PDB file of C-alpha atoms in Angstrom:
ATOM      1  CA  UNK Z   1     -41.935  94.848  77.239  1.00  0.00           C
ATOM      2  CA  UNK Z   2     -42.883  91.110  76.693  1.00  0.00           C
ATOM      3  CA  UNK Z   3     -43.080  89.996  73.332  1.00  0.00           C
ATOM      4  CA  UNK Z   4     -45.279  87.645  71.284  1.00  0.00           C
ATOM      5  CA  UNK Z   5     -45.587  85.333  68.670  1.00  0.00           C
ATOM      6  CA  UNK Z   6     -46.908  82.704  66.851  1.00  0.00           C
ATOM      7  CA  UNK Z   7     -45.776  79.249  65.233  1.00  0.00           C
ATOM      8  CA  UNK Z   8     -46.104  79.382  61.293  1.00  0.00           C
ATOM      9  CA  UNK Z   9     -47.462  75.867  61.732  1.00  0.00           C
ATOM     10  CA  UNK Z  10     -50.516  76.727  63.313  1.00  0.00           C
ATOM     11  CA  UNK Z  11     -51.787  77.637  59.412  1.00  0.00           C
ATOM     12  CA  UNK Z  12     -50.087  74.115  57.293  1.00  0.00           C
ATOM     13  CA  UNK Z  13     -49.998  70.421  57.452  1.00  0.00           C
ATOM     14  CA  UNK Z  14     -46.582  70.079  56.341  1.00  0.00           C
ATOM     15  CA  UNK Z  15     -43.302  71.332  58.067  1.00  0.00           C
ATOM     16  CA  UNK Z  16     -41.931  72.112  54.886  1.00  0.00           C
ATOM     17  CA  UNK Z  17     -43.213  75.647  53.828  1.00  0.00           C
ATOM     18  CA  UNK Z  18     -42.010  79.206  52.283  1.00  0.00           C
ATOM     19  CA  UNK Z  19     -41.928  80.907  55.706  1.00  0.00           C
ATOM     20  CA  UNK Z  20     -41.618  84.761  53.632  1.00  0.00           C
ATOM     21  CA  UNK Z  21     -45.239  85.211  53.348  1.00  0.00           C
ATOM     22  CA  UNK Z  22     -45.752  84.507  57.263  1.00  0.00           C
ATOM     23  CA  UNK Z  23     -44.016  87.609  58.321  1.00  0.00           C
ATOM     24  CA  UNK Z  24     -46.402  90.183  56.819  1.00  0.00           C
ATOM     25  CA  UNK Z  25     -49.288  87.611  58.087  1.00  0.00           C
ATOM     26  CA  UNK Z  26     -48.309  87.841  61.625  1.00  0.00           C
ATOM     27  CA  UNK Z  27     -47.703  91.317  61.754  1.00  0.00           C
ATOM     28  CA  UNK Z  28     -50.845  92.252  60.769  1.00  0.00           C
ATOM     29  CA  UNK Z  29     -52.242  89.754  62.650  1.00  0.00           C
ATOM     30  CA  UNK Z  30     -51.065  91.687  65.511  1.00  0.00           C
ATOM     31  CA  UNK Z  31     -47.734  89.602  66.689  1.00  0.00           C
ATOM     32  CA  UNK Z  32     -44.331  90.643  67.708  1.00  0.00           C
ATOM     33  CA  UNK Z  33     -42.852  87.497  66.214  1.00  0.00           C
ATOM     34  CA  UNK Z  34     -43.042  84.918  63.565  1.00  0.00           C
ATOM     35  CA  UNK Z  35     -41.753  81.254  65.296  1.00  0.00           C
ATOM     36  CA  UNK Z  36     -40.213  79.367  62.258  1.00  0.00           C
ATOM     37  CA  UNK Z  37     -38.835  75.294  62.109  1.00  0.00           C
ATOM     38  CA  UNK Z  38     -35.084  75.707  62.113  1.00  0.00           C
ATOM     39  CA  UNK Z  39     -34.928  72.512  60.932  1.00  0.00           C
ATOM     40  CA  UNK Z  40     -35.977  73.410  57.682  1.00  0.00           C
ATOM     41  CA  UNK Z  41     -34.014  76.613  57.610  1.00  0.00           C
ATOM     42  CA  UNK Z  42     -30.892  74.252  57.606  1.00  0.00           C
ATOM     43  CA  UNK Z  43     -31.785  73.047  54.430  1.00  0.00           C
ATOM     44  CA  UNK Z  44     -32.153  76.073  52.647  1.00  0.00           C
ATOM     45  CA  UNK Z  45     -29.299  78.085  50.924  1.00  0.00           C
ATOM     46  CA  UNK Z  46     -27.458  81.142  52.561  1.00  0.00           C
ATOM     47  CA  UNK Z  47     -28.990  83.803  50.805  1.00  0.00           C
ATOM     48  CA  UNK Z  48     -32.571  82.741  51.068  1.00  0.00           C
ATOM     49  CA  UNK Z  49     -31.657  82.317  54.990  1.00  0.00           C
ATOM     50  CA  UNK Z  50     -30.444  85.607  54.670  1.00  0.00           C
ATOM     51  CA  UNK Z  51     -33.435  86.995  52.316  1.00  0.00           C
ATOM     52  CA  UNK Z  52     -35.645  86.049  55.117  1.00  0.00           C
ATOM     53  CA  UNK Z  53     -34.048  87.566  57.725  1.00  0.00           C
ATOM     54  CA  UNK Z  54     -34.029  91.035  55.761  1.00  0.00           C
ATOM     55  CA  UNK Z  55     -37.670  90.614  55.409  1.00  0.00           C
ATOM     56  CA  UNK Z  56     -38.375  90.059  59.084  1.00  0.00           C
ATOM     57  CA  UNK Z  57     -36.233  93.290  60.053  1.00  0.00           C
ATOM     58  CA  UNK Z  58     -38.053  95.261  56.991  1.00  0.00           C
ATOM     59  CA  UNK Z  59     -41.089  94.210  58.428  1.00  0.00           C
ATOM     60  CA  UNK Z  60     -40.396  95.104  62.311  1.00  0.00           C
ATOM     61  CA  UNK Z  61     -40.554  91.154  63.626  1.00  0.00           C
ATOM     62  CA  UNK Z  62     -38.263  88.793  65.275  1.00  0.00           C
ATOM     63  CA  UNK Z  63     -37.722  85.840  64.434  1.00  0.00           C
ATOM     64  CA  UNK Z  64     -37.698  82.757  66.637  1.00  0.00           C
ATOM     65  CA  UNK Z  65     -36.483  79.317  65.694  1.00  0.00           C
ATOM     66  CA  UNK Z  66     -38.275  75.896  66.870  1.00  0.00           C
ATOM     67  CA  UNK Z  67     -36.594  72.412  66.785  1.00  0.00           C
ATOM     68  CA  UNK Z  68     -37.621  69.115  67.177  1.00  0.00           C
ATOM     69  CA  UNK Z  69     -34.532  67.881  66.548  1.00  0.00           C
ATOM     70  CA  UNK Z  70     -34.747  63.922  64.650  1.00  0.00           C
ATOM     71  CA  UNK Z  71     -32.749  61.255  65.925  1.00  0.00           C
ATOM     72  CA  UNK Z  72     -29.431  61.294  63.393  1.00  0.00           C
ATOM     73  CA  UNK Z  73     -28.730  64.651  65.203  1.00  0.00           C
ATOM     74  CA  UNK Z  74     -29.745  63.420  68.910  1.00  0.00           C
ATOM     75  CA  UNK Z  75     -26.713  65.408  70.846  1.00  0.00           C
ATOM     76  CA  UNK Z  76     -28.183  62.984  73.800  1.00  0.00           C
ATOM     77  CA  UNK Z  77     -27.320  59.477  72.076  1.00  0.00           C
ATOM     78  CA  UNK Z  78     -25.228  57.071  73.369  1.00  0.00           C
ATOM     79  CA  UNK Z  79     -23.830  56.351  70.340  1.00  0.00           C
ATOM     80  CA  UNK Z  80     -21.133  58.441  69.864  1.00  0.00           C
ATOM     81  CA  UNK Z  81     -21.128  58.934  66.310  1.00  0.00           C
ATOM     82  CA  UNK Z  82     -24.237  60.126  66.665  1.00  0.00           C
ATOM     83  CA  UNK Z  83     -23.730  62.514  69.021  1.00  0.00           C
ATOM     84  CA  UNK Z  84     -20.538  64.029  67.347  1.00  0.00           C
ATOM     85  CA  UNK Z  85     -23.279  64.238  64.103  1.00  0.00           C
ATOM     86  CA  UNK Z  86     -25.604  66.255  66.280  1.00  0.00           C
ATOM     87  CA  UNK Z  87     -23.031  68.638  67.830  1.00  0.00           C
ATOM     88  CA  UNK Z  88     -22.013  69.187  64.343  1.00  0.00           C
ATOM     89  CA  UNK Z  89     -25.556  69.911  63.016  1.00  0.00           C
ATOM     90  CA  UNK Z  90     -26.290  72.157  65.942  1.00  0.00           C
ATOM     91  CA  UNK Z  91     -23.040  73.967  65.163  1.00  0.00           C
ATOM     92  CA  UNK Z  92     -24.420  74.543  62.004  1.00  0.00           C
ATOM     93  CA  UNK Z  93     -27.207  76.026  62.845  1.00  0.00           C
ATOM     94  CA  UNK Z  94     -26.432  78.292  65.745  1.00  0.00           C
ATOM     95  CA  UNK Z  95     -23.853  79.914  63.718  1.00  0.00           C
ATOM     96  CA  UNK Z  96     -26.644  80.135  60.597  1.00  0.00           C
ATOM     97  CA  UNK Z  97     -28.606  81.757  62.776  1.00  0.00           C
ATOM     98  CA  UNK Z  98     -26.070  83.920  64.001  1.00  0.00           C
ATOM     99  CA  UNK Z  99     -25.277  85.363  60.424  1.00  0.00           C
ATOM    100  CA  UNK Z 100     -29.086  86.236  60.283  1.00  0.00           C
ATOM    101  CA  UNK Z 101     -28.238  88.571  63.229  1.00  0.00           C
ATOM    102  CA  UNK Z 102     -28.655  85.838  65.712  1.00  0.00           C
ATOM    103  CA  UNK Z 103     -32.347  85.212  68.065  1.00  0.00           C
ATOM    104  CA  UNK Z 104     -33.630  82.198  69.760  1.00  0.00           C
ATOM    105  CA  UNK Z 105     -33.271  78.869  68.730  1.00  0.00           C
ATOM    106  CA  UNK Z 106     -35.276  76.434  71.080  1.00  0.00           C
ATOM    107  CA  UNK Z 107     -37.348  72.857  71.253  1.00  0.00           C
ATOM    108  CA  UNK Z 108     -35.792  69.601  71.577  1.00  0.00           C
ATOM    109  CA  UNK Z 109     -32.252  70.991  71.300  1.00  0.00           C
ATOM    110  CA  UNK Z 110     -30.489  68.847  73.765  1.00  0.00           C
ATOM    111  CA  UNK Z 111     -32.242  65.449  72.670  1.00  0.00           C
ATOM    112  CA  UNK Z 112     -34.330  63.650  70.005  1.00  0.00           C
ATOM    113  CA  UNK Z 113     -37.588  64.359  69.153  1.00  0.00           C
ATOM    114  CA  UNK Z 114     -39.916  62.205  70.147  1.00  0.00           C
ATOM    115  CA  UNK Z 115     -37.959  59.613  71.922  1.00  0.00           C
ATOM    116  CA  UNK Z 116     -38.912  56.772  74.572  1.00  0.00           C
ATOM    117  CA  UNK Z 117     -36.587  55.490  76.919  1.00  0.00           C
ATOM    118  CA  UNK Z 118     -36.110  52.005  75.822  1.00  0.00           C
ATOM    119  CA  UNK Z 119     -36.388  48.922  77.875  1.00  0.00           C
ATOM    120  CA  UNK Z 120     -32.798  48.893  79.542  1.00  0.00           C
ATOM    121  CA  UNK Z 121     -31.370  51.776  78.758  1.00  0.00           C
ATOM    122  CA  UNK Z 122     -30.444  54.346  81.289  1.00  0.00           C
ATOM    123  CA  UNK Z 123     -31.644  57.835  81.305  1.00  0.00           C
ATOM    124  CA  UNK Z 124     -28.725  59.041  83.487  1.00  0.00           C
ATOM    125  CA  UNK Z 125     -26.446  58.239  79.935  1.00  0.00           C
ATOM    126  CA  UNK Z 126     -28.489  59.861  78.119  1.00  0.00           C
ATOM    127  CA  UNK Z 127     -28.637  62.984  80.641  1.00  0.00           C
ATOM    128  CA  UNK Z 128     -24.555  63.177  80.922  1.00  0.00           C
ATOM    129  CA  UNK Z 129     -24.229  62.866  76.919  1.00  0.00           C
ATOM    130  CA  UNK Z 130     -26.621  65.554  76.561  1.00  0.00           C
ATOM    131  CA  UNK Z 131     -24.858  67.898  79.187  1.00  0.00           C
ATOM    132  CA  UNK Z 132     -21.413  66.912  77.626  1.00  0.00           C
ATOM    133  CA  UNK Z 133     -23.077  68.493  74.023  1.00  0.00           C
ATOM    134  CA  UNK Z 134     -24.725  71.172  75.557  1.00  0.00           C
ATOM    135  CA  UNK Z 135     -21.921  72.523  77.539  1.00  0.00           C
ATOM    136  CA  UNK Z 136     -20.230  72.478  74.082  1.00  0.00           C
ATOM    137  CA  UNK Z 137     -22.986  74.561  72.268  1.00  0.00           C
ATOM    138  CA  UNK Z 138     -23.468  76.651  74.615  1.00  0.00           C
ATOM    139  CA  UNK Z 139     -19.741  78.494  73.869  1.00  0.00           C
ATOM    140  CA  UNK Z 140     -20.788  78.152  70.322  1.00  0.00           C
ATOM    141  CA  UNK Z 141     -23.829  80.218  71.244  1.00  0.00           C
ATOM    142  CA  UNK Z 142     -21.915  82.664  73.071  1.00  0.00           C
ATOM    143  CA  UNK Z 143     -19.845  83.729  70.328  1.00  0.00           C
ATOM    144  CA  UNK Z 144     -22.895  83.731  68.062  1.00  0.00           C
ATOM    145  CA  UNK Z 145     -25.134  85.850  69.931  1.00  0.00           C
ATOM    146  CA  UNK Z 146     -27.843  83.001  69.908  1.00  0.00           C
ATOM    147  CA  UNK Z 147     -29.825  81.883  72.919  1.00  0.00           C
ATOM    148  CA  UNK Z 148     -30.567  78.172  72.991  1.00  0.00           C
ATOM    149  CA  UNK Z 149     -33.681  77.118  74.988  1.00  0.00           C
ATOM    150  CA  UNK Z 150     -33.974  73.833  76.316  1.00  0.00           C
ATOM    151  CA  UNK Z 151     -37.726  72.967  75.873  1.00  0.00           C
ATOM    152  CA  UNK Z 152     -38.849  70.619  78.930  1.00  0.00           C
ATOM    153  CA  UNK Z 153     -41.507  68.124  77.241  1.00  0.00           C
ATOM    154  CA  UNK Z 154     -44.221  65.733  78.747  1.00  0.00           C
ATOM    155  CA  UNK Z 155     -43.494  62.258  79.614  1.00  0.00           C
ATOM    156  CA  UNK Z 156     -45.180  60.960  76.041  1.00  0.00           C
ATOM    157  CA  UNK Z 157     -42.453  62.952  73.790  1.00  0.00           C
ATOM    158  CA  UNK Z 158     -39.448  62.746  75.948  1.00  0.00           C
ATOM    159  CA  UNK Z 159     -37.927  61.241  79.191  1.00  0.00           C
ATOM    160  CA  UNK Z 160     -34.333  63.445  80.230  1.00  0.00           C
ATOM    161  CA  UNK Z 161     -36.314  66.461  81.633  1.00  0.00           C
ATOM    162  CA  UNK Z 162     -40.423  66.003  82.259  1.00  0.00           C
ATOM    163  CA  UNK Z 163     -40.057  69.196  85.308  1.00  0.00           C
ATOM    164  CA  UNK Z 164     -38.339  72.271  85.761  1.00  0.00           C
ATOM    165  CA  UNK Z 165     -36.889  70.390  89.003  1.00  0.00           C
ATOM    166  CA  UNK Z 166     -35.408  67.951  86.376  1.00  0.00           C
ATOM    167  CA  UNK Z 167     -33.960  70.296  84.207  1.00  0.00           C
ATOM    168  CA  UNK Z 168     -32.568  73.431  86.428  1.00  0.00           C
ATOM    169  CA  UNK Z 169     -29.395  71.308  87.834  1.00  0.00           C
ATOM    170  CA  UNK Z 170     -28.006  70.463  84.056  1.00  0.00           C
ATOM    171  CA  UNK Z 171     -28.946  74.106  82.985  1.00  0.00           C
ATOM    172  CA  UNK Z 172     -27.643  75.728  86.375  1.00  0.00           C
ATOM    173  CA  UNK Z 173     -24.429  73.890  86.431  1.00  0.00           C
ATOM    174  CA  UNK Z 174     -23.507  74.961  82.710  1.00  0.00           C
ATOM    175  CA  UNK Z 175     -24.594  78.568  83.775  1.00  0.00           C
ATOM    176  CA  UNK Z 176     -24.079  80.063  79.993  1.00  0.00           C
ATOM    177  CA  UNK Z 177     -26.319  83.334  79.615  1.00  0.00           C
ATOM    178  CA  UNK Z 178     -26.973  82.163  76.195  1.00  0.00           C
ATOM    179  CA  UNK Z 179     -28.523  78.710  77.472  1.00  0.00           C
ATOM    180  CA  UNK Z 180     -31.601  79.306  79.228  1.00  0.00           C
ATOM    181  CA  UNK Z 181     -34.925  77.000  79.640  1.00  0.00           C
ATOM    182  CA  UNK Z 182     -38.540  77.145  77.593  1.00  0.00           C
ATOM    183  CA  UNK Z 183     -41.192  76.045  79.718  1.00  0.00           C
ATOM    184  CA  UNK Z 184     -44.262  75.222  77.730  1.00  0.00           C
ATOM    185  CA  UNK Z 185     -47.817  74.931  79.103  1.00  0.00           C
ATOM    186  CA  UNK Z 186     -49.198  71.970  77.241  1.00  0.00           C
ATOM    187  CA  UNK Z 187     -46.526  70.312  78.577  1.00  0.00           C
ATOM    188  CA  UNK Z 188     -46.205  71.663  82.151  1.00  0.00           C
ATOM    189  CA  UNK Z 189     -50.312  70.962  82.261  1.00  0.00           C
ATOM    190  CA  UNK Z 190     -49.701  67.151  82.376  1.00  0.00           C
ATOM    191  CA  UNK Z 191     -46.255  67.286  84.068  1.00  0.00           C
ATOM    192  CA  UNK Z 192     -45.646  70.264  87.049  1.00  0.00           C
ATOM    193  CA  UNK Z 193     -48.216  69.954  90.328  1.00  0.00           C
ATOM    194  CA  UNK Z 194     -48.490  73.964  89.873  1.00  0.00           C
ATOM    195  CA  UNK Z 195     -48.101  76.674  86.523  1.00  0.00           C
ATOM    196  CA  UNK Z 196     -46.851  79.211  89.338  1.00  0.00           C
ATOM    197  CA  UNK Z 197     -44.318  77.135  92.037  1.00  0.00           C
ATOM    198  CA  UNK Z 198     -42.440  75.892  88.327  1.00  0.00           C
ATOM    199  CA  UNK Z 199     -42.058  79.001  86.904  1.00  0.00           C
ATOM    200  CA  UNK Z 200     -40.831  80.771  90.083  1.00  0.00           C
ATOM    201  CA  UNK Z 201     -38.517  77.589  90.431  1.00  0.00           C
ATOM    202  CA  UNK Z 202     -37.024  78.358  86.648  1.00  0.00           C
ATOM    203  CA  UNK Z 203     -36.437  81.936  87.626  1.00  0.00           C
ATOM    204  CA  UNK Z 204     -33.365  83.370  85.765  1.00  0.00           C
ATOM    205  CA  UNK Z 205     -33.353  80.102  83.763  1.00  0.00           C
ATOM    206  CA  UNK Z 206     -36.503  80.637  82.031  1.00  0.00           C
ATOM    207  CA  UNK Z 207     -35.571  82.304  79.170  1.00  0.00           C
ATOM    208  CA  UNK Z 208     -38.665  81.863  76.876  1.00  0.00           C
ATOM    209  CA  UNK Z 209     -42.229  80.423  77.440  1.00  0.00           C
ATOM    210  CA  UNK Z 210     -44.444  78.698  74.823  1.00  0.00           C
ATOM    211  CA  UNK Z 211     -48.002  78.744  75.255  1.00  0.00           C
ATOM    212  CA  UNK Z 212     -51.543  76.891  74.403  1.00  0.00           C
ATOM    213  CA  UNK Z 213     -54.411  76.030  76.054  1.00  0.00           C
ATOM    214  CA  UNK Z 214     -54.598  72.310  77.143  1.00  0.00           C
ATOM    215  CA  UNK Z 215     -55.982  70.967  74.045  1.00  0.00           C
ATOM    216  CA  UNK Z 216     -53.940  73.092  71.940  1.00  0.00           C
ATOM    217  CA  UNK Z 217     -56.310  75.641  70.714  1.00  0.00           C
ATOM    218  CA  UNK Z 218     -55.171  79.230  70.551  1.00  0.00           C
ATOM    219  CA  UNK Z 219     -54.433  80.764  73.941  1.00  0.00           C
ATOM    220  CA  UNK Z 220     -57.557  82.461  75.397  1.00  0.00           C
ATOM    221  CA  UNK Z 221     -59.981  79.259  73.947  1.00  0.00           C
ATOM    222  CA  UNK Z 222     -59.772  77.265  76.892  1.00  0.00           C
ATOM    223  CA  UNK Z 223     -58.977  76.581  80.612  1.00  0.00           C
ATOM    224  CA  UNK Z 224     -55.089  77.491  81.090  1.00  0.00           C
ATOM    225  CA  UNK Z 225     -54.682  79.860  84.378  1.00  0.00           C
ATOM    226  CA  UNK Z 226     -53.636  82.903  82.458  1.00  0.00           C
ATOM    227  CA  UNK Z 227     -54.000  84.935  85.215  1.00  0.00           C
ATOM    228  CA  UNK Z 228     -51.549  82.630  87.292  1.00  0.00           C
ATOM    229  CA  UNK Z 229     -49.357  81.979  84.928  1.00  0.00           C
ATOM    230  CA  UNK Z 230     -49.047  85.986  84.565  1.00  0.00           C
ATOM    231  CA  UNK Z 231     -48.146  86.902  88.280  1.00  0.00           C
ATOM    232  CA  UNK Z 232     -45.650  84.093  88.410  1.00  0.00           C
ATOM    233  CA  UNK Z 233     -43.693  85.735  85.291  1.00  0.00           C
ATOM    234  CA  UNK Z 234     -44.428  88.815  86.679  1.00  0.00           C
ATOM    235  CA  UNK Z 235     -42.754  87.567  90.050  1.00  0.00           C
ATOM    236  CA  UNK Z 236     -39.424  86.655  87.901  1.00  0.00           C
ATOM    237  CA  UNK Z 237     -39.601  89.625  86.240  1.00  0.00           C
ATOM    238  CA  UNK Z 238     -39.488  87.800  83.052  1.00  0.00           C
ATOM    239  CA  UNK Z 239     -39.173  89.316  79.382  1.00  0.00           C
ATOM    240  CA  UNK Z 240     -38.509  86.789  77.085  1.00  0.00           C
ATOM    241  CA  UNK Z 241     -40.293  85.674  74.159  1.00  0.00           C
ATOM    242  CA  UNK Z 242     -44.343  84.338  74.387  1.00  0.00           C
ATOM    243  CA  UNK Z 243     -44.798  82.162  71.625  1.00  0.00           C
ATOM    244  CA  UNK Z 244     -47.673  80.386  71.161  1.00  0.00           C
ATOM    245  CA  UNK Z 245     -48.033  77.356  69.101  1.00  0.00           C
ATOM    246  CA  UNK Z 246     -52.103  76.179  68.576  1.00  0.00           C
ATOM    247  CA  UNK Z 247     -52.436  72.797  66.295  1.00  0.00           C
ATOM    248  CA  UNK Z 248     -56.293  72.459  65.796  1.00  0.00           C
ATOM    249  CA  UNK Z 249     -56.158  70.583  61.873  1.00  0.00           C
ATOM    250  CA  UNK Z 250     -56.484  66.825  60.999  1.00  0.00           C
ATOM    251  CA  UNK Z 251     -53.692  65.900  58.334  1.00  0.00           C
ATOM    252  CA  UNK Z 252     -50.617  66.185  57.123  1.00  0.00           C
ATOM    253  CA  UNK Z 253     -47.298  65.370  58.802  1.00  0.00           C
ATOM    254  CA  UNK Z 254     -47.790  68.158  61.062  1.00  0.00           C
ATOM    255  CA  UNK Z 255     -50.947  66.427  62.306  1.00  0.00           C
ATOM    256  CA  UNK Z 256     -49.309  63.297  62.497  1.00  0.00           C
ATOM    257  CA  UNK Z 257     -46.418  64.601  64.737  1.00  0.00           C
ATOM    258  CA  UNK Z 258     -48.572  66.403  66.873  1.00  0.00           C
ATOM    259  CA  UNK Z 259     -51.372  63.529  67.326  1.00  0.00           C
ATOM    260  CA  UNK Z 260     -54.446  66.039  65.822  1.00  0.00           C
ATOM    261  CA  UNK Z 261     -56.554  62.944  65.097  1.00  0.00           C
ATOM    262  CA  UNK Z 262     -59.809  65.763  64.319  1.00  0.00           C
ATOM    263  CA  UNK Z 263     -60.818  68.921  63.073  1.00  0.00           C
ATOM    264  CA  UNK Z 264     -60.019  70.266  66.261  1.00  0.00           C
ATOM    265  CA  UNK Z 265     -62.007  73.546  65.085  1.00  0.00           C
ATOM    266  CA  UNK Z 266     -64.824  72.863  62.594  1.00  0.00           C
ATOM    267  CA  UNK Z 267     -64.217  75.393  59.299  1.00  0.00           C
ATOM    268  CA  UNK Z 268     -61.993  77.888  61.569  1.00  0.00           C
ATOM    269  CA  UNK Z 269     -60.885  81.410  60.285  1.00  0.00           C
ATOM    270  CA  UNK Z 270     -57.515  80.435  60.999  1.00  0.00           C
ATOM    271  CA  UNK Z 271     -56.326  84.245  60.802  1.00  0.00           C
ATOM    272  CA  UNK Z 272     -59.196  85.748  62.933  1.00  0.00           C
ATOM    273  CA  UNK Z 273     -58.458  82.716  65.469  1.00  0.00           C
ATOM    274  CA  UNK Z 274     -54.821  84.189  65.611  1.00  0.00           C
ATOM    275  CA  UNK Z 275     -55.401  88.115  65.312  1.00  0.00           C
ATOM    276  CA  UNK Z 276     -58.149  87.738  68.513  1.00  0.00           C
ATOM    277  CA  UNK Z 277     -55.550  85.027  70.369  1.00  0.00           C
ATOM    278  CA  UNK Z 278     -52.231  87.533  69.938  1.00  0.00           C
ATOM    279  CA  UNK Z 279     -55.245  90.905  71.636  1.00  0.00           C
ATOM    280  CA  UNK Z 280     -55.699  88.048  74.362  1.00  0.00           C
ATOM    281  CA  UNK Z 281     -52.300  87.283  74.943  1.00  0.00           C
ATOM    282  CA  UNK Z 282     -51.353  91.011  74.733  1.00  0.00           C
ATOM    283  CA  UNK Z 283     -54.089  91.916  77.229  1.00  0.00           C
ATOM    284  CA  UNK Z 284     -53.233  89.396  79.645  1.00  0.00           C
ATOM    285  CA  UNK Z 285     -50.369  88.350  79.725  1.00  0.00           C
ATOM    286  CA  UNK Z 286     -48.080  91.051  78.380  1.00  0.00           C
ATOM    287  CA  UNK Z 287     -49.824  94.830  79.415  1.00  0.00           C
TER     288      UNK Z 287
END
């Protein structure tokens, strides 16, 4: 059975947070998983990596692991310094996450986060650097029974993959069972001509799914084709994770990453927002 979570962000305005007390928050909240910024988990120590991890299993809930990975560690760069400092860093933390039993790391882990193609540079360098690293990781993932998703983003955050038809040669011609694609729909909403021809298209690639409505309220607030959406994974027989990741509050770095420029929600219930969005998402899109 298909299971769901939710982004610990939807609930602060700073990345930088004590994920602990989100596990018992989401489980009661009635999710399946807890979505955490492995970016921060790479700065803490071992054993609170590891103190974590206990807590999720105690509790009965995955973890997931987001990345929007910053431009020192872009395994994409031209520069090869740079790259070599990403493949490193993503070493790192596929093997971390391995010795917390391993899971899903997934986001912008084959480029920076957010990046523009400059003025005369070419994108094709950029794709072959990127392939080059991720062929790399990918082993590195294999021996550390972690799946690394490659998150296709919109045109305004990224340029190497806007499409599924962008991204399934690179992913297809590494062919790793632990390197898979996350297809997102606030991104696929402004980038793929239909929700159900690019999910068929990702097929055995599509190893995870993050979700929103267009505006990025909590799923089931808005105008997304659930019901479309649903018989294309249905079609691929898909069962991978369904994370969703609502940003609806003004401030903060996390609203400043994520361009939330108003209270998207005027004095919400955060928790009640996310307990009725995971009996939406369980209705529709999972039984």
């Amino acid at each position: 059975m298909r299971k769901i979570g939710i982004y610990y962000a939807f609930w602060t305005h700073e990345w930088v947070a004590d994920f602990l007390p989100f596990v018992p928050k989401v489980k009661k909240l009635g999710y399946d998983i807890l979505e955490v910024h492995s970016g921060i988990l790479a700065d803490w120590t071992e054993s609170k990596r590891l103190e974590l991890a206990k807590a999720a299993k105690d509790e009965g809930i995955q973890l997931s692991y987001g990345l929007g990975c910053s431009a020192e560690y872009d395994v994409s760069s031209p520069d090869e310094r740079i790259r070599q400092n990403g493949l490193r860093y993503m070493t790192s933390l596929i093997q971390a996450v391995g010795r917390m039993g391993g899971g899903v790391i997934q986001g912008s882990t084959y480029c920076a986060w957010p990046k523009k193609l400059e003025v005369g540079e070419s994108k094709q360098q950029y794709v072959d650097q990127s392939f080059k690293s991720m062929k790399e990781l990918a082993k590195v993932a294999e021996d550390s029974n972690v799946i690394v998703n490659m998150e296709i983003l919109n045109r305004f955050e990224q340029f190497i993959f806007n499409t599924v038809a962008e991204a399934l040669p690179f992913v297809s011609a590494i062919d790793s069972p632990n390197l898979g694609l996350l297809l997102d729909t606030f991104h696929m909403n402004i980038e793929e001509d239909s929700f159900y021809q690019a999910i068929i298209q990702a097929g055995k690639y599509m190893k995870g799914l993050h979700c929103g409505e267009t505006n990025r309220k909590p799923v089931g607030m808005g105008r997304m084709p659930w019901k479309e959406i649903r018989e294309a994974l249905d079609s691929i027989q898909f069962d991978g994770q369904i994370i969703q990741e609502p940003f609806v509050m003004f401030g903060g770095q996390v609203g400043q990453d994520i361009s939330v420029w108003r209270e998207v929600i005027e004095n919400p219930d955060l928790d009640k927002l996310a307990s009725d969005s995971a009996a939406f998402m369980r209705r529709v899109l999972v039984v």
